Every structure is written in C-alpha cells, then in structure tokens.
mmCIF file with all atom_site columns, C-alpha atoms in Angstrom:
data_model
loop_
_atom_site.group_PDB
_atom_site.id
_atom_site.type_symbol
_atom_site.label_atom_id
_atom_site.label_alt_id
_atom_site.label_comp_id
_atom_site.label_asym_id
_atom_site.label_entity_id
_atom_site.label_seq_id
_atom_site.pdbx_PDB_ins_code
_atom_site.Cartn_x
_atom_site.Cartn_y
_atom_site.Cartn_z
_atom_site.occupancy
_atom_site.B_iso_or_equiv
_atom_site.pdbx_formal_charge
_atom_site.auth_seq_id
_atom_site.auth_comp_id
_atom_site.auth_asym_id
_atom_site.auth_atom_id
_atom_site.pdbx_PDB_model_num
ATOM 1  C CA . THR A 1 1  ? -19.979 119.267 104.599 1.00 36.00 ? 1364 THR A CA 1
ATOM 2  C CA . ILE A 1 2  ? -20.668 120.376 101.439 1.00 42.00 ? 1365 ILE A CA 1
ATOM 3  C CA . GLY A 1 3  ? -17.712 121.912 100.157 1.00 44.00 ? 1366 GLY A CA 1
ATOM 4  C CA . ILE A 1 4  ? -17.788 125.541 101.104 1.00 45.00 ? 1367 ILE A CA 1
ATOM 5  C CA . SER A 1 5  ? -15.395 126.543 103.546 1.00 44.00 ? 1368 SER A CA 1
ATOM 6  C CA . SER A 1 6  ? -16.441 128.951 105.864 1.00 47.00 ? 1369 SER A CA 1
ATOM 7  C CA . ARG A 1 7  ? -12.969 130.556 106.854 1.00 48.00 ? 1370 ARG A CA 1
ATOM 8  C CA . PRO A 1 8  ? -13.007 134.467 106.376 1.00 48.00 ? 1371 PRO A CA 1
ATOM 9  C CA . VAL A 1 9  ? -10.621 135.659 103.773 1.00 47.00 ? 1372 VAL A CA 1
ATOM 10 C CA . ARG A 1 10 ? -9.395  139.483 103.565 1.00 47.00 ? 1373 ARG A CA 1
ATOM 11 C CA . SER A 1 11 ? -10.657 141.260 100.353 1.00 45.00 ? 1374 SER A CA 1
ATOM 12 C CA . LYS A 1 12 ? -7.967  142.689 98.457  1.00 49.00 ? 1375 LYS A CA 1
ATOM 13 C CA . THR A 1 13 ? -10.429 145.769 98.091  1.00 45.00 ? 1376 THR A CA 1
ATOM 14 C CA . SER A 1 14 ? -11.585 146.282 101.457 1.00 44.00 ? 1377 SER A CA 1
ATOM 15 C CA . LYS A 1 15 ? -10.771 145.524 105.153 1.00 45.00 ? 1378 LYS A CA 1
ATOM 16 C CA . ASN A 1 16 ? -14.243 145.127 105.972 1.00 42.00 ? 1379 ASN A CA 1
ATOM 17 C CA . MET A 1 17 ? -15.309 142.633 103.551 1.00 44.00 ? 1380 MET A CA 1
ATOM 18 C CA . ALA A 1 18 ? -14.921 138.944 103.566 1.00 58.00 ? 1381 ALA A CA 1
ATOM 19 C CA . SER A 1 19 ? -14.942 136.198 100.906 1.00 67.00 ? 1382 SER A CA 1
ATOM 20 C CA . PHE A 1 20 ? -15.436 132.502 101.089 1.00 69.00 ? 1383 PHE A CA 1
ATOM 21 C CA . GLU A 1 21 ? -13.437 129.753 99.429  1.00 78.00 ? 1384 GLU A CA 1
ATOM 22 C CA . GLY A 1 22 ? -14.804 126.665 97.949  1.00 84.00 ? 1385 GLY A CA 1
ATOM 23 C CA . GLU A 1 23 ? -16.296 124.642 95.509  1.00 88.00 ? 1386 GLU A CA 1
ATOM 24 C CA . TYR A 1 24 ? -19.526 126.950 94.926  1.00 90.00 ? 1387 TYR A CA 1
ATOM 25 C CA . LYS A 1 25 ? -17.443 130.351 94.954  1.00 90.00 ? 1388 LYS A CA 1
ATOM 26 C CA . ASP A 1 26 ? -18.324 131.371 91.410  1.00 91.00 ? 1389 ASP A CA 1
ATOM 27 C CA . GLU A 1 27 ? -21.687 130.390 91.914  1.00 92.00 ? 1390 GLU A CA 1
ATOM 28 C CA . LEU A 1 28 ? -22.794 132.004 94.858  1.00 91.00 ? 1391 LEU A CA 1
ATOM 29 C CA . ILE A 1 29 ? -21.174 135.285 93.726  1.00 90.00 ? 1392 ILE A CA 1
ATOM 30 C CA . ALA A 1 30 ? -23.441 135.262 90.337  1.00 92.00 ? 1393 ALA A CA 1
ATOM 31 C CA . THR A 1 31 ? -26.335 134.567 92.270  1.00 91.00 ? 1394 THR A CA 1
ATOM 32 C CA . ALA A 1 32 ? -25.598 137.364 94.390  1.00 90.00 ? 1395 ALA A CA 1
ATOM 33 C CA . ALA A 1 33 ? -25.072 139.345 91.827  1.00 91.00 ? 1396 ALA A CA 1
ATOM 34 C CA . ALA A 1 34 ? -28.320 138.525 89.705  1.00 90.00 ? 1397 ALA A CA 1
ATOM 35 C CA . ILE A 1 35 ? -30.504 139.066 92.774  1.00 89.00 ? 1398 ILE A CA 1
ATOM 36 C CA . THR A 1 36 ? -28.689 142.599 93.647  1.00 91.00 ? 1399 THR A CA 1
ATOM 37 C CA . ALA A 1 37 ? -29.063 143.881 89.775  1.00 89.00 ? 1400 ALA A CA 1
ATOM 38 C CA . PRO A 1 38 ? -30.993 146.956 89.201  1.00 88.00 ? 1401 PRO A CA 1
ATOM 39 C CA . GLY A 1 39 ? -34.810 145.927 89.591  1.00 80.00 ? 1402 GLY A CA 1
ATOM 40 C CA . LYS A 1 40 ? -33.911 142.906 91.050  1.00 80.00 ? 1403 LYS A CA 1
ATOM 41 C CA . GLY A 1 41 ? -34.558 140.833 94.653  1.00 79.00 ? 1404 GLY A CA 1
ATOM 42 C CA . ILE A 1 42 ? -35.830 138.688 96.739  1.00 81.00 ? 1405 ILE A CA 1
ATOM 43 C CA . LEU A 1 43 ? -39.894 138.503 97.150  1.00 77.00 ? 1406 LEU A CA 1
ATOM 44 C CA . ALA A 1 44 ? -40.318 137.282 101.085 1.00 78.00 ? 1407 ALA A CA 1
ATOM 45 C CA . ALA A 1 45 ? -43.888 135.503 101.147 1.00 80.00 ? 1408 ALA A CA 1
ATOM 46 C CA . ASP A 1 46 ? -43.420 133.674 104.370 1.00 84.00 ? 1409 ASP A CA 1
ATOM 47 C CA . GLU A 1 47 ? -44.803 136.053 106.626 1.00 87.00 ? 1410 GLU A CA 1
ATOM 48 C CA . SER A 1 48 ? -46.130 134.833 110.011 1.00 93.00 ? 1411 SER A CA 1
ATOM 49 C CA . THR A 1 49 ? -49.711 134.866 110.107 1.00 94.00 ? 1412 THR A CA 1
ATOM 50 C CA . GLY A 1 50 ? -49.356 138.021 112.795 1.00 95.00 ? 1413 GLY A CA 1
ATOM 51 C CA . THR A 1 51 ? -47.768 139.934 110.191 1.00 94.00 ? 1414 THR A CA 1
ATOM 52 C CA . ILE A 1 52 ? -50.086 139.026 107.203 1.00 94.00 ? 1415 ILE A CA 1
ATOM 53 C CA . GLY A 1 53 ? -53.080 139.932 109.631 1.00 95.00 ? 1416 GLY A CA 1
ATOM 54 C CA . LYS A 1 54 ? -51.409 143.323 110.128 1.00 96.00 ? 1417 LYS A CA 1
ATOM 55 C CA . ARG A 1 55 ? -51.422 143.857 106.562 1.00 93.00 ? 1418 ARG A CA 1
ATOM 56 C CA . PHE A 1 56 ? -55.132 142.618 106.260 1.00 96.00 ? 1419 PHE A CA 1
ATOM 57 C CA . ALA A 1 57 ? -56.306 144.702 108.999 1.00 97.00 ? 1420 ALA A CA 1
ATOM 58 C CA . PRO A 1 58 ? -56.393 148.496 107.686 1.00 97.00 ? 1421 PRO A CA 1
ATOM 59 C CA . ILE A 1 59 ? -58.023 146.933 104.697 1.00 97.00 ? 1422 ILE A CA 1
ATOM 60 C CA . GLY A 1 60 ? -60.903 145.258 106.035 1.00 97.00 ? 1423 GLY A CA 1
ATOM 61 C CA . VAL A 1 61 ? -59.579 141.656 105.401 1.00 97.00 ? 1424 VAL A CA 1
ATOM 62 C CA . GLU A 1 62 ? -59.909 138.904 107.625 1.00 97.00 ? 1425 GLU A CA 1
ATOM 63 C CA . ASN A 1 63 ? -56.860 136.847 108.487 1.00 97.00 ? 1426 ASN A CA 1
ATOM 64 C CA . THR A 1 64 ? -57.683 133.693 107.386 1.00 97.00 ? 1427 THR A CA 1
ATOM 65 C CA . GLN A 1 65 ? -55.880 130.747 105.501 1.00 96.00 ? 1428 GLN A CA 1
ATOM 66 C CA . PRO A 1 66 ? -57.848 130.917 102.080 1.00 97.00 ? 1429 PRO A CA 1
ATOM 67 C CA . ASN A 1 67 ? -57.202 135.054 102.295 1.00 96.00 ? 1430 ASN A CA 1
ATOM 68 C CA . ARG A 1 68 ? -53.889 134.463 102.936 1.00 94.00 ? 1431 ARG A CA 1
ATOM 69 C CA . VAL A 1 69 ? -53.516 131.942 100.223 1.00 94.00 ? 1432 VAL A CA 1
ATOM 70 C CA . ARG A 1 70 ? -55.364 133.956 97.604  1.00 95.00 ? 1433 ARG A CA 1
ATOM 71 C CA . TYR A 1 71 ? -52.804 136.914 98.822  1.00 92.00 ? 1434 TYR A CA 1
ATOM 72 C CA . ARG A 1 72 ? -49.923 134.988 97.842  1.00 91.00 ? 1435 ARG A CA 1
ATOM 73 C CA . GLU A 1 73 ? -51.845 133.715 94.764  1.00 92.00 ? 1436 GLU A CA 1
ATOM 74 C CA . LEU A 1 74 ? -51.766 137.504 93.901  1.00 90.00 ? 1437 LEU A CA 1
ATOM 75 C CA . LEU A 1 75 ? -48.121 138.064 94.565  1.00 86.00 ? 1438 LEU A CA 1
ATOM 76 C CA . PHE A 1 76 ? -46.693 135.170 92.350  1.00 87.00 ? 1439 PHE A CA 1
ATOM 77 C CA . ASN A 1 77 ? -49.354 135.212 89.432  1.00 91.00 ? 1440 ASN A CA 1
ATOM 78 C CA . THR A 1 78 ? -49.915 138.933 89.043  1.00 91.00 ? 1441 THR A CA 1
ATOM 79 C CA . PRO A 1 79 ? -48.541 139.759 85.239  1.00 92.00 ? 1442 PRO A CA 1
ATOM 80 C CA . GLY A 1 80 ? -46.185 142.294 85.122  1.00 87.00 ? 1443 GLY A CA 1
ATOM 81 C CA . LEU A 1 81 ? -46.054 142.943 89.092  1.00 79.00 ? 1444 LEU A CA 1
ATOM 82 C CA . GLY A 1 82 ? -41.941 142.322 88.931  1.00 72.00 ? 1445 GLY A CA 1
ATOM 83 C CA . GLN A 1 83 ? -42.062 146.203 87.134  1.00 75.00 ? 1446 GLN A CA 1
ATOM 84 C CA . TYR A 1 84 ? -42.973 147.930 90.323  1.00 71.00 ? 1447 TYR A CA 1
#
C-alpha cells in the first residue's frame, strides 16, 4: 500500500460527497484545488492516433507521427496559450 485508505468517509457538508483519509490527504486536496481553480485545468495530450486523425482531417493535415509530434509541440510551447 502507499498509505492511502480507500475507505469512503461521509462528508459533513454533503451526503453524496466522499473523502479519503491517509498520509497524502492534504496534498491531494491541495492538488485538486490547484487544478480546479478558475483558469486552470489539465491538458490531455495522449489522444489516440484515430482521435488526433479526426482533428487533422478537416484541416487537411496527414495523420503521421511527425505531424502528431509537431501538433503536441505546439500545445506545449506556444507562448501564452494558457491564457485561452
């Protein structure tokens, strides 16, 4: 085990909410709060070849490994992209 109990604990604020007790509880809460703050989120860049191909097709980009790499590099390296 890694020190996290998966035993659901009833929340005092809602019957439908569950929380977890364990060594990393505070860290987990802080991480969740940080990524759900206004203007923040998670960039999922692990699309399947088929899914990214559906993005490329309407704009006439061939679904090749080099094009997929270049597309992901744009996501990670475009200055100011996080503002949108």
